[in-house]
Coordinates of C-alpha atoms in Angstrom, one line a residue:
Chain A
X107 CA 72.6 68.9 103.6
X108 CA 72.6 71.7 105.5
X109 CA 69.9 72.1 107.8
X110 CA 68.1 75.6 107.1
X111 CA 65.3 76.3 109.2
X112 CA 62.2 77.0 107.1
X113 CA 61.8 80.8 108.7
X114 CA 57.5 82.0 108.2
X115 CA 58.7 85.6 109.6
X116 CA 59.0 87.9 107.4
X117 CA 62.6 88.0 105.5
X118 CA 64.6 91.3 105.4
X119 CA 67.1 89.6 102.7
X120 CA 66.9 85.8 100.8
X121 CA 70.4 84.4 100.0
X122 CA 70.3 81.7 97.0
X123 CA 72.4 79.1 96.4
X124 CA 75.6 81.9 96.6
X125 CA 79.3 81.4 95.9
X126 CA 82.0 83.3 96.6
X127 CA 85.3 83.1 94.8
X128 CA 88.3 85.4 96.4
X129 CA 90.4 86.7 93.4
X130 CA 93.0 83.8 92.9
X131 CA 91.4 80.7 94.7
X132 CA 90.8 77.8 92.3
X133 CA 87.6 76.7 94.3
X134 CA 84.7 79.3 96.0
X135 CA 85.7 80.1 99.1
X136 CA 81.9 80.0 100.3
X137 CA 80.0 77.3 98.2
X138 CA 76.4 76.8 97.7
X139 CA 75.1 78.8 100.3
X140 CA 71.2 79.3 100.9
X141 CA 69.9 80.9 103.9
X142 CA 67.5 83.6 105.0
X143 CA 67.7 86.7 107.3
X144 CA 64.6 87.8 108.9
X145 CA 62.9 91.1 109.1
X146 CA 63.7 92.8 112.8
X147 CA 65.6 89.7 114.1
X148 CA 69.5 89.7 115.1
X149 CA 71.1 86.1 113.5
X150 CA 74.6 85.5 114.1
X151 CA 76.7 83.4 112.4
X152 CA 79.5 81.5 114.4
X153 CA 82.3 79.4 113.1
X154 CA 86.2 78.5 113.7
X155 CA 88.5 81.2 112.2
X156 CA 88.4 80.5 108.7
X157 CA 85.1 79.3 107.9
X158 CA 83.9 82.0 105.8
X159 CA 81.3 84.3 108.3
X160 CA 83.0 87.0 107.7
X161 CA 83.0 87.0 103.9
X162 CA 79.9 86.0 104.0
X163 CA 79.1 88.9 106.4
X164 CA 80.9 91.4 103.5
X165 CA 79.5 90.0 100.8
X166 CA 75.6 91.9 101.6
X167 CA 77.6 95.2 101.5
X168 CA 79.4 94.2 98.2
X169 CA 82.8 95.1 100.5
X170 CA 84.6 92.7 98.0
X171 CA 84.0 95.3 95.4
X172 CA 86.5 97.0 96.9
X173 CA 89.5 94.3 96.0
X174 CA 89.9 94.2 92.2
X175 CA 88.9 90.1 91.1
X176 CA 87.1 88.6 93.5
X177 CA 83.4 86.8 92.4
X178 CA 80.3 86.4 93.4
X179 CA 77.3 83.9 91.7
X180 CA 74.2 82.9 92.9
X181 CA 71.5 85.4 94.3
X182 CA 70.9 87.4 97.7
X183 CA 67.6 89.3 97.4
X184 CA 67.1 92.3 98.8
X185 CA 64.1 94.3 98.0
X186 CA 63.1 92.4 95.4
X187 CA 66.0 92.6 93.7
X188 CA 69.1 90.7 93.4
X189 CA 72.5 93.0 95.0
X190 CA 74.9 90.7 93.0
X191 CA 73.6 92.6 89.7
X192 CA 76.3 94.4 87.9
X193 CA 73.7 97.6 87.6
X194 CA 73.2 97.2 91.5
X195 CA 74.0 100.9 92.8
X196 CA 76.7 100.6 94.7
X197 CA 76.0 103.8 96.8
X198 CA 72.5 103.6 97.3
X199 CA 73.0 99.7 98.7
X200 CA 75.1 100.5 101.3
X201 CA 73.3 103.1 102.8
X202 CA 70.6 100.4 102.8
X203 CA 73.0 98.2 104.2
X204 CA 74.9 99.1 106.9
X205 CA 78.2 98.0 108.9
X206 CA 80.5 98.2 111.5
X207 CA 83.6 96.8 111.8
X208 CA 85.9 94.4 114.1
X209 CA 87.9 97.3 115.5
X210 CA 86.3 101.0 116.1
X211 CA 86.4 103.5 112.5
X212 CA 86.1 106.5 113.7
X213 CA 87.4 109.1 111.1
X214 CA 89.7 111.7 112.1
X215 CA 87.0 114.6 112.5
X216 CA 84.7 115.8 114.9
X217 CA 82.0 113.5 116.6
X218 CA 79.3 115.7 115.0
X219 CA 80.9 115.3 111.8
X220 CA 81.3 111.8 112.3
X221 CA 77.3 111.0 112.6
X222 CA 77.1 113.7 109.9
X223 CA 79.3 112.0 107.0
X224 CA 76.5 110.0 106.3
X225 CA 73.8 112.1 106.2
X226 CA 75.6 114.7 104.1
X227 CA 76.9 111.8 101.6
X228 CA 73.1 111.5 101.2
X229 CA 72.5 114.8 99.9
X230 CA 71.0 116.7 103.2
X231 CA 72.3 120.6 104.3
X232 CA 69.9 121.7 106.5
X233 CA 72.0 122.5 109.1
X234 CA 68.5 122.2 111.9
X235 CA 67.9 118.9 110.3
X236 CA 72.0 117.5 110.3
X237 CA 71.5 118.5 114.2
X238 CA 68.4 116.9 114.8
X239 CA 69.4 113.7 113.2
X240 CA 72.5 113.5 114.4
X241 CA 71.7 114.0 118.0
X242 CA 69.0 110.9 117.6
X243 CA 71.4 108.8 115.6
X244 CA 73.8 110.0 118.9
X245 CA 70.9 108.6 121.3
X246 CA 69.6 105.8 119.6
X247 CA 73.2 104.3 120.6
X248 CA 73.3 105.1 123.5
X249 CA 76.4 107.8 123.2
X250 CA 74.4 111.3 123.2
X251 CA 75.2 111.1 127.3
X252 CA 78.6 111.4 126.9
X253 CA 79.4 113.6 123.4
X254 CA 76.3 116.0 124.2
X255 CA 78.8 118.6 125.1
X256 CA 81.9 117.9 123.1
X257 CA 80.5 117.5 120.1
X258 CA 83.1 119.6 118.7
X259 CA 85.8 117.4 119.8
X260 CA 87.4 114.7 117.7
X261 CA 86.6 111.8 117.7
X262 CA 89.3 109.7 118.6
X263 CA 89.7 110.9 121.7
X264 CA 87.1 108.9 123.1
X265 CA 87.3 105.3 124.1
X266 CA 87.4 102.1 122.2
X267 CA 83.6 101.2 123.4
X268 CA 82.6 105.1 123.0
X269 CA 84.4 104.5 119.4
X270 CA 82.6 101.6 118.5
X271 CA 78.9 103.6 119.6
X272 CA 80.1 107.0 117.2
X273 CA 80.7 103.9 114.4
X274 CA 76.8 102.8 115.4
X275 CA 75.5 106.2 116.1
X276 CA 76.8 107.2 112.2
X277 CA 75.6 104.0 110.5
X278 CA 72.4 104.0 112.4
X279 CA 72.2 107.9 111.5
X280 CA 71.3 106.9 107.2
X281 CA 68.1 104.8 108.8
X282 CA 69.3 101.7 106.9
X283 CA 67.2 98.7 106.3
X284 CA 69.8 96.2 107.2
X285 CA 73.1 96.6 109.7
X286 CA 76.2 94.2 109.9
X287 CA 77.9 93.8 112.9
X288 CA 81.7 92.2 112.0
X289 CA 83.0 90.8 115.4
X290 CA 81.9 94.4 117.0
X291 CA 83.2 93.3 120.1
X292 CA 86.2 91.9 119.6
X293 CA 88.4 94.7 120.1
X294 CA 86.4 95.9 123.6
X295 CA 86.6 95.3 127.3
X296 CA 83.4 93.6 129.2
X297 CA 81.7 96.4 129.8
X298 CA 81.9 98.1 126.7
X299 CA 80.5 94.8 125.1
X300 CA 77.8 94.6 127.4
X301 CA 77.2 97.3 126.8
X302 CA 76.8 97.3 122.6
X303 CA 74.8 94.2 122.8
X304 CA 72.0 95.6 124.8
X305 CA 72.6 98.2 121.7
X306 CA 71.8 95.8 119.4
X307 CA 69.1 94.4 120.9
X308 CA 67.9 97.6 121.2
X309 CA 68.6 98.1 117.5
X310 CA 66.2 95.5 115.8
X311 CA 63.6 97.7 116.5
X312 CA 64.3 98.8 113.5
X313 CA 67.0 97.5 111.6
X314 CA 67.7 93.6 110.8
X315 CA 71.1 92.4 111.8
X316 CA 73.2 90.1 111.1
X317 CA 75.9 89.6 113.4
X318 CA 79.6 87.7 113.0
X319 CA 81.0 87.1 116.6
X320 CA 84.0 84.2 117.5
X321 CA 81.9 84.6 120.9
X322 CA 79.5 81.7 120.9
X323 CA 77.8 83.5 124.1
X324 CA 77.1 86.5 122.2
X325 CA 75.5 84.9 119.6
X326 CA 73.2 83.4 122.5
X327 CA 72.6 86.0 124.0
X328 CA 71.6 88.2 121.1
X329 CA 70.6 86.9 118.1
X330 CA 67.0 85.1 117.4
X331 CA 68.7 82.5 115.1
X332 CA 72.5 81.2 114.5
X333 CA 74.3 80.1 111.7
X334 CA 77.3 78.0 112.0
X335 CA 79.7 78.0 109.6
X336 CA 82.5 75.5 108.5
X337 CA 84.9 75.4 105.7
X338 CA 83.0 77.7 103.7
X339 CA 79.8 76.2 103.9
X340 CA 76.3 76.8 106.2
X341 CA 75.9 73.5 108.1
X342 CA 73.2 74.8 110.0
X343 CA 70.7 77.3 110.5
X344 CA 68.0 77.3 113.3
X345 CA 66.6 79.4 116.4
X346 CA 69.3 79.7 118.8
X347 CA 68.2 78.1 121.4
X348 CA 67.5 74.7 119.6
X349 CA 70.8 75.4 118.1
X350 CA 72.5 75.3 120.9
X351 CA 70.6 72.9 122.7
X352 CA 69.4 70.7 120.0
X353 CA 71.4 71.4 117.1
X354 CA 70.6 69.1 114.2
X355 CA 73.9 68.5 112.5
X356 CA 76.7 66.7 113.8
X357 CA 79.5 69.4 113.1
X358 CA 77.0 72.2 115.1
X359 CA 77.4 69.9 118.5
X360 CA 81.2 69.1 118.2
X361 CA 81.4 72.7 117.5
X362 CA 79.6 74.3 120.1
X363 CA 80.6 71.9 122.4
X364 CA 84.0 73.1 122.1
X365 CA 85.3 69.1 120.5
X366 CA 87.2 71.9 117.6
X367 CA 87.8 75.5 116.6
Chain B
X70 CA 137.3 85.5 131.9
X71 CA 134.4 84.1 132.0
X72 CA 131.6 84.4 129.8
X73 CA 129.8 86.6 131.6
X74 CA 132.6 89.0 132.1
X75 CA 133.1 89.0 128.1
X76 CA 129.7 89.8 127.3
X77 CA 130.3 93.0 130.1
X78 CA 133.1 93.7 128.5
X79 CA 131.6 93.7 124.5
X80 CA 128.8 95.7 126.2
X81 CA 131.1 98.0 127.7
X82 CA 133.6 99.0 124.0
X83 CA 130.9 99.4 121.9
X84 CA 128.4 101.3 124.0
X85 CA 132.0 103.6 124.2
X86 CA 132.7 103.3 120.6
X87 CA 128.8 104.7 119.6
X88 CA 129.0 107.2 121.6
X89 CA 132.4 108.7 120.7
X90 CA 131.0 108.3 117.4
X91 CA 128.1 110.0 118.2
X92 CA 130.4 112.8 119.9
X93 CA 132.3 113.4 116.9
X94 CA 129.3 113.7 115.0
X95 CA 127.9 116.0 117.0
X96 CA 131.2 117.9 118.1
X97 CA 131.5 119.2 114.3
X98 CA 127.9 120.2 113.5
X99 CA 127.9 122.0 116.7
X100 CA 131.2 123.4 115.4
X101 CA 129.5 124.2 111.7
X102 CA 126.9 125.6 113.7
X103 CA 129.3 128.2 115.8
X104 CA 131.3 129.3 113.0
X105 CA 127.6 129.8 111.0
X106 CA 126.2 131.9 113.3
X107 CA 129.1 133.6 115.2
X108 CA 130.0 134.8 111.7
X109 CA 126.3 135.0 110.5
X110 CA 125.6 137.5 112.6
X111 CA 128.1 139.7 113.0
X112 CA 127.2 140.0 109.1
X113 CA 123.5 141.0 109.7
X114 CA 122.6 143.8 109.6
X115 CA 119.4 146.0 108.5
X116 CA 121.7 146.5 105.0
X117 CA 121.2 142.9 103.7
X118 CA 117.4 143.9 103.5
X119 CA 117.0 147.1 101.8
X120 CA 120.1 146.6 99.4
X121 CA 120.7 145.1 96.4
X122 CA 124.2 144.1 95.2
X123 CA 127.0 146.2 94.4
X124 CA 130.4 145.8 93.4
X125 CA 132.8 145.0 95.9
X126 CA 133.3 148.2 98.7
X127 CA 130.4 149.9 98.9
X128 CA 128.7 150.4 101.4
X129 CA 124.9 150.1 100.7
X130 CA 125.4 146.8 99.4
X131 CA 123.2 143.7 100.4
X132 CA 121.3 140.8 99.3
X133 CA 117.7 142.2 99.4
X134 CA 118.0 140.8 94.9
X135 CA 118.6 137.0 96.4
X136 CA 116.2 136.8 99.3
X137 CA 113.7 137.6 96.7
X138 CA 115.1 135.3 93.8
X139 CA 115.3 132.5 96.0
X140 CA 111.7 133.4 97.3
X141 CA 110.5 133.2 94.0
X142 CA 112.4 130.1 93.1
X143 CA 111.4 128.2 95.6
X144 CA 107.9 129.1 96.8
X145 CA 106.9 128.8 92.9
X146 CA 108.1 125.4 92.9
X147 CA 106.4 124.8 96.1
X148 CA 103.7 125.7 94.9
X149 CA 103.5 123.5 91.3
X150 CA 105.7 120.5 93.3
X151 CA 103.1 120.2 95.7
X152 CA 99.7 119.7 94.2
X153 CA 101.4 117.2 91.8
X154 CA 103.5 115.7 94.4
X155 CA 100.2 114.9 96.6
X156 CA 98.5 114.1 93.6
X157 CA 101.0 111.8 92.7
X158 CA 101.5 110.4 95.8
X159 CA 97.5 109.8 95.7
X160 CA 97.7 107.6 92.6
X161 CA 100.2 105.5 94.1
X162 CA 98.6 104.3 96.8
X163 CA 95.0 105.1 96.6
X164 CA 94.7 104.0 92.5
X165 CA 98.1 102.1 92.5
X166 CA 98.1 100.5 95.8
X167 CA 101.0 97.9 96.1
X168 CA 100.6 95.3 93.7
X169 CA 100.5 98.1 90.7
X170 CA 103.0 97.2 87.9
X171 CA 103.0 100.9 87.2
X172 CA 102.6 102.4 90.3
X173 CA 105.9 100.1 91.6
X174 CA 107.6 101.6 88.5
X175 CA 106.9 104.8 89.9
X176 CA 108.4 104.1 93.1
X177 CA 111.5 102.5 92.3
X178 CA 111.9 105.9 89.6
X179 CA 111.2 108.7 92.1
X180 CA 113.6 106.7 95.3
X181 CA 116.3 106.9 92.2
X182 CA 115.4 110.9 91.5
X183 CA 115.5 111.1 95.4
X184 CA 118.9 109.8 95.5
X185 CA 120.3 111.5 91.9
X186 CA 122.6 114.3 92.5
X187 CA 121.3 117.4 91.6
X188 CA 123.6 118.6 89.7
X189 CA 122.5 115.9 87.0
X190 CA 118.7 117.6 87.3
X191 CA 120.5 120.6 86.9
X192 CA 122.4 119.6 83.4
X193 CA 119.0 117.5 82.8
X194 CA 117.3 120.9 82.6
X195 CA 120.3 123.0 81.1
X196 CA 120.1 120.5 78.2
X197 CA 116.4 119.9 77.9
X198 CA 115.2 124.0 78.9
X199 CA 118.3 126.4 79.1
X200 CA 120.0 125.1 75.5
X201 CA 116.6 125.0 72.9
X202 CA 115.9 129.0 75.1
X203 CA 118.9 130.3 74.6
X204 CA 119.2 132.2 77.9
X205 CA 119.7 131.2 81.7
X206 CA 115.7 131.8 83.1
X207 CA 114.1 131.9 86.7
X208 CA 112.0 129.5 85.0
X209 CA 114.5 126.4 84.1
X210 CA 115.8 127.1 88.1
X211 CA 112.1 126.3 88.8
X212 CA 112.1 123.5 86.6
X213 CA 114.8 122.4 88.4
X214 CA 114.4 122.6 91.8
X215 CA 110.2 121.6 91.6
X216 CA 112.0 118.4 89.3
X217 CA 113.7 117.5 93.3
X218 CA 110.8 118.2 95.4
X219 CA 108.0 116.2 93.7
X220 CA 109.8 112.5 94.4
X221 CA 110.5 114.0 97.6
X222 CA 106.1 114.5 98.6
X223 CA 104.9 111.8 96.0
X224 CA 107.1 108.9 98.5
X225 CA 105.6 110.8 101.1
X226 CA 102.4 110.8 100.5
X227 CA 102.5 107.6 99.5
X228 CA 103.7 105.9 102.6
X229 CA 101.7 108.6 104.8
X230 CA 98.5 107.5 103.1
X231 CA 99.4 103.8 103.2
X232 CA 99.7 104.7 107.1
X233 CA 95.8 104.9 107.0
X234 CA 94.2 102.0 108.0
X235 CA 92.4 99.8 105.2
X236 CA 89.6 99.4 107.5
X237 CA 88.7 103.4 107.6
X238 CA 88.3 103.2 103.8
X239 CA 86.6 100.4 103.8
X240 CA 84.1 102.3 107.0
X241 CA 84.0 105.2 104.7
X242 CA 82.9 102.8 101.3
X243 CA 80.5 101.2 104.0
X244 CA 78.0 104.7 104.4
X245 CA 78.0 104.7 100.6
X246 CA 81.0 107.2 100.0
X247 CA 82.1 107.4 96.3
X248 CA 85.9 107.2 95.9
X249 CA 86.7 110.3 95.6
X250 CA 85.2 111.7 98.6
X251 CA 86.5 108.0 100.5
X252 CA 89.9 109.8 99.3
X253 CA 89.4 113.4 99.9
X254 CA 87.8 113.6 103.3
X255 CA 89.2 110.4 104.7
X256 CA 92.3 109.3 103.8
X257 CA 94.0 112.2 103.4
X258 CA 92.7 113.5 105.9
X259 CA 93.9 111.1 108.2
X260 CA 97.5 111.5 107.0
X261 CA 97.4 115.2 107.0
X262 CA 100.0 115.6 109.4
X263 CA 102.2 113.1 107.3
X264 CA 101.6 114.5 104.1
X265 CA 102.2 118.3 105.2
X266 CA 105.7 117.1 106.7
X267 CA 106.6 115.7 103.5
X268 CA 105.6 118.9 102.0
X269 CA 108.3 121.3 104.7
X270 CA 111.0 118.3 104.2
X271 CA 111.0 118.6 100.0
X272 CA 111.1 122.4 100.4
X273 CA 113.8 122.7 102.8
X274 CA 115.4 119.9 100.1
X275 CA 115.0 122.9 97.7
X276 CA 115.8 125.5 99.7
X277 CA 119.5 124.6 99.7
X278 CA 120.3 123.9 96.9
X279 CA 122.9 125.3 94.6
X280 CA 123.9 122.8 92.0
X281 CA 121.3 122.8 89.7
X282 CA 120.3 127.0 89.9
X283 CA 124.2 127.5 88.5
X284 CA 123.4 127.0 84.9
X285 CA 119.7 127.4 85.0
X286 CA 118.5 130.2 87.2
X287 CA 122.1 131.7 86.9
X288 CA 122.7 134.7 89.0
X289 CA 121.8 138.5 88.7
X290 CA 123.3 140.7 90.7
X291 CA 120.7 142.9 90.9
X292 CA 117.2 142.8 91.7
X293 CA 115.1 141.3 88.8
X294 CA 111.7 139.5 89.4
X295 CA 111.1 138.6 85.4
X296 CA 111.5 134.4 85.2
X297 CA 112.3 134.7 82.3
X298 CA 115.6 136.0 83.2
X299 CA 118.4 135.1 85.2
X300 CA 117.9 135.4 88.4
X301 CA 119.9 135.5 92.2
X302 CA 119.2 133.4 94.8
X303 CA 120.5 132.8 98.1
X304 CA 122.5 129.7 97.3
X305 CA 124.8 130.8 94.2
X306 CA 124.5 133.8 95.5
X307 CA 126.3 133.0 98.7
X308 CA 129.1 130.6 96.4
X309 CA 129.6 133.5 94.4
X310 CA 130.7 135.9 97.2
X311 CA 131.8 133.2 99.4
X312 CA 134.7 132.5 96.8
X313 CA 135.2 136.2 96.4
X314 CA 138.4 138.0 97.4
X315 CA 136.9 140.7 98.9
X316 CA 136.3 140.8 102.2
X317 CA 132.4 142.6 102.4
X318 CA 131.3 140.2 100.2
X319 CA 132.5 137.1 102.0
X320 CA 130.8 138.7 104.7
X321 CA 127.6 138.6 102.6
X322 CA 128.3 135.5 101.8
X323 CA 128.5 134.4 105.6
X324 CA 124.6 136.8 105.9
X325 CA 123.5 134.4 103.5
X326 CA 124.6 131.1 104.7
X327 CA 122.6 132.1 108.1
X328 CA 119.5 133.2 107.0
X329 CA 119.0 130.1 104.4
X330 CA 120.5 128.1 107.4
X331 CA 118.0 129.4 110.0
X332 CA 115.1 129.0 107.1
X333 CA 115.7 125.4 106.7
X334 CA 116.6 124.3 110.6
X335 CA 112.9 126.9 111.0
X336 CA 111.2 124.9 108.4
X337 CA 112.5 121.0 110.3
X338 CA 111.7 122.2 113.5
X339 CA 108.1 123.0 112.2
X340 CA 108.2 119.8 110.3
X341 CA 108.6 117.6 114.0
X342 CA 106.9 120.0 116.1
X343 CA 104.2 118.8 113.4
X344 CA 105.4 115.3 114.2
X345 CA 105.3 115.1 118.0
X346 CA 101.8 116.8 117.7
X347 CA 100.4 114.0 116.0
X348 CA 101.9 111.2 118.5
X349 CA 100.6 112.8 121.8
X350 CA 97.3 112.9 120.4

């Protein structure tokens, strides 16, 4: 049985007996996962390549639905509803649970239009409201200084680190409850990485964060809770300081001490 | 001879052979172009744009009818073919994908159609349109040109859309965008220079077609804008004039060849420029 901490804080999301199966797979790729995601905290998922951490992350905004044949089982409870239900409105869900990808995904349009994209999808047309909210999002994502003078410029002219912060600005502009980060710094240089990590810690005041990372130090630096996954199982979830210092499971200990992975 | 010397020698031989082959190709191209330009420029004057066809020996004869006919044929074929090609390519890439059997069948068929001899397309349109209608017409020519143009635009659009990284689509979906908005606002926008190039290449391809027009739109020596009737085109006019025994008609043939080549050259250069500009970004 996995060791899952019973958190006493408010929960943003509660996962219960969750299973996920990719199209064409005979057995579940994620097996019987139960875990809480604490509100306004950073929860990190670590584990060796192929352990299923990104697969789990992409279940929270039903990204797997974009490709046919994938199936979910169990429950992911968010705001009192099971988001795995058929009737779940993907458009609403994805504005509530935003996502930042491994590589920056600036759209082929201006910086302003990138950040305004989600707002316009929500039906906000008023120009001054758009401008205010774009400015606020860019400020919150710590990229306002670099972009305020060139909002009309093509977003692809920004550096990788800037583009990633632009993507964060775009995601937080719609004021989601939860943000999912899929190895957000693996394509960035150390200085940009530091900037993104600082931003993640600041952002948890407003949103609950789930981050997948290959880098254990990064998990230790930014997260409050850490989950260790292995071969589709969640082996252990605990307070970050506990998990890295006194892990309960032998597998976790072997992984964080570098015996495999 | 040592091994190294052998390799150096082989290298030299291959280099000489390939340079020679390239030089032969370029030499012939320059020869064709220079003959075309010399004869073309000599044949071009204002009368060409002012007057319609006339019997041989008439001073006041020109290509106005063929120019306008050509613009009508290619222009309307473009108006029909571009949306068909872009929507079809969008279906292949965004709704079909690489695993869909239907999409792959359409891909294979359009690849075959792209390499089908255009005269076959012409005879097809003759059989299904011209013969039942009882006469050659501009519309028949437009149908033939559209059939030739669509696969080119379809496949380019398909290819260009597939070059757009899937993470970009996912990022748009992750913001709660519905599929049609993801496609219109993000995917097509990301591939727009590539698609535009495909359109230009498709238009250039049909602009030079003669065979499919010979028995669809046929020809007319005078200005006609009624598409239900035979209509002149630069290519068929050029064919008729160039094969005629009259020197002044032959001159008009050169002029038609020159104008057509410059138009197609211009389209190709424009296409290249757009691609270069995209790469610099």
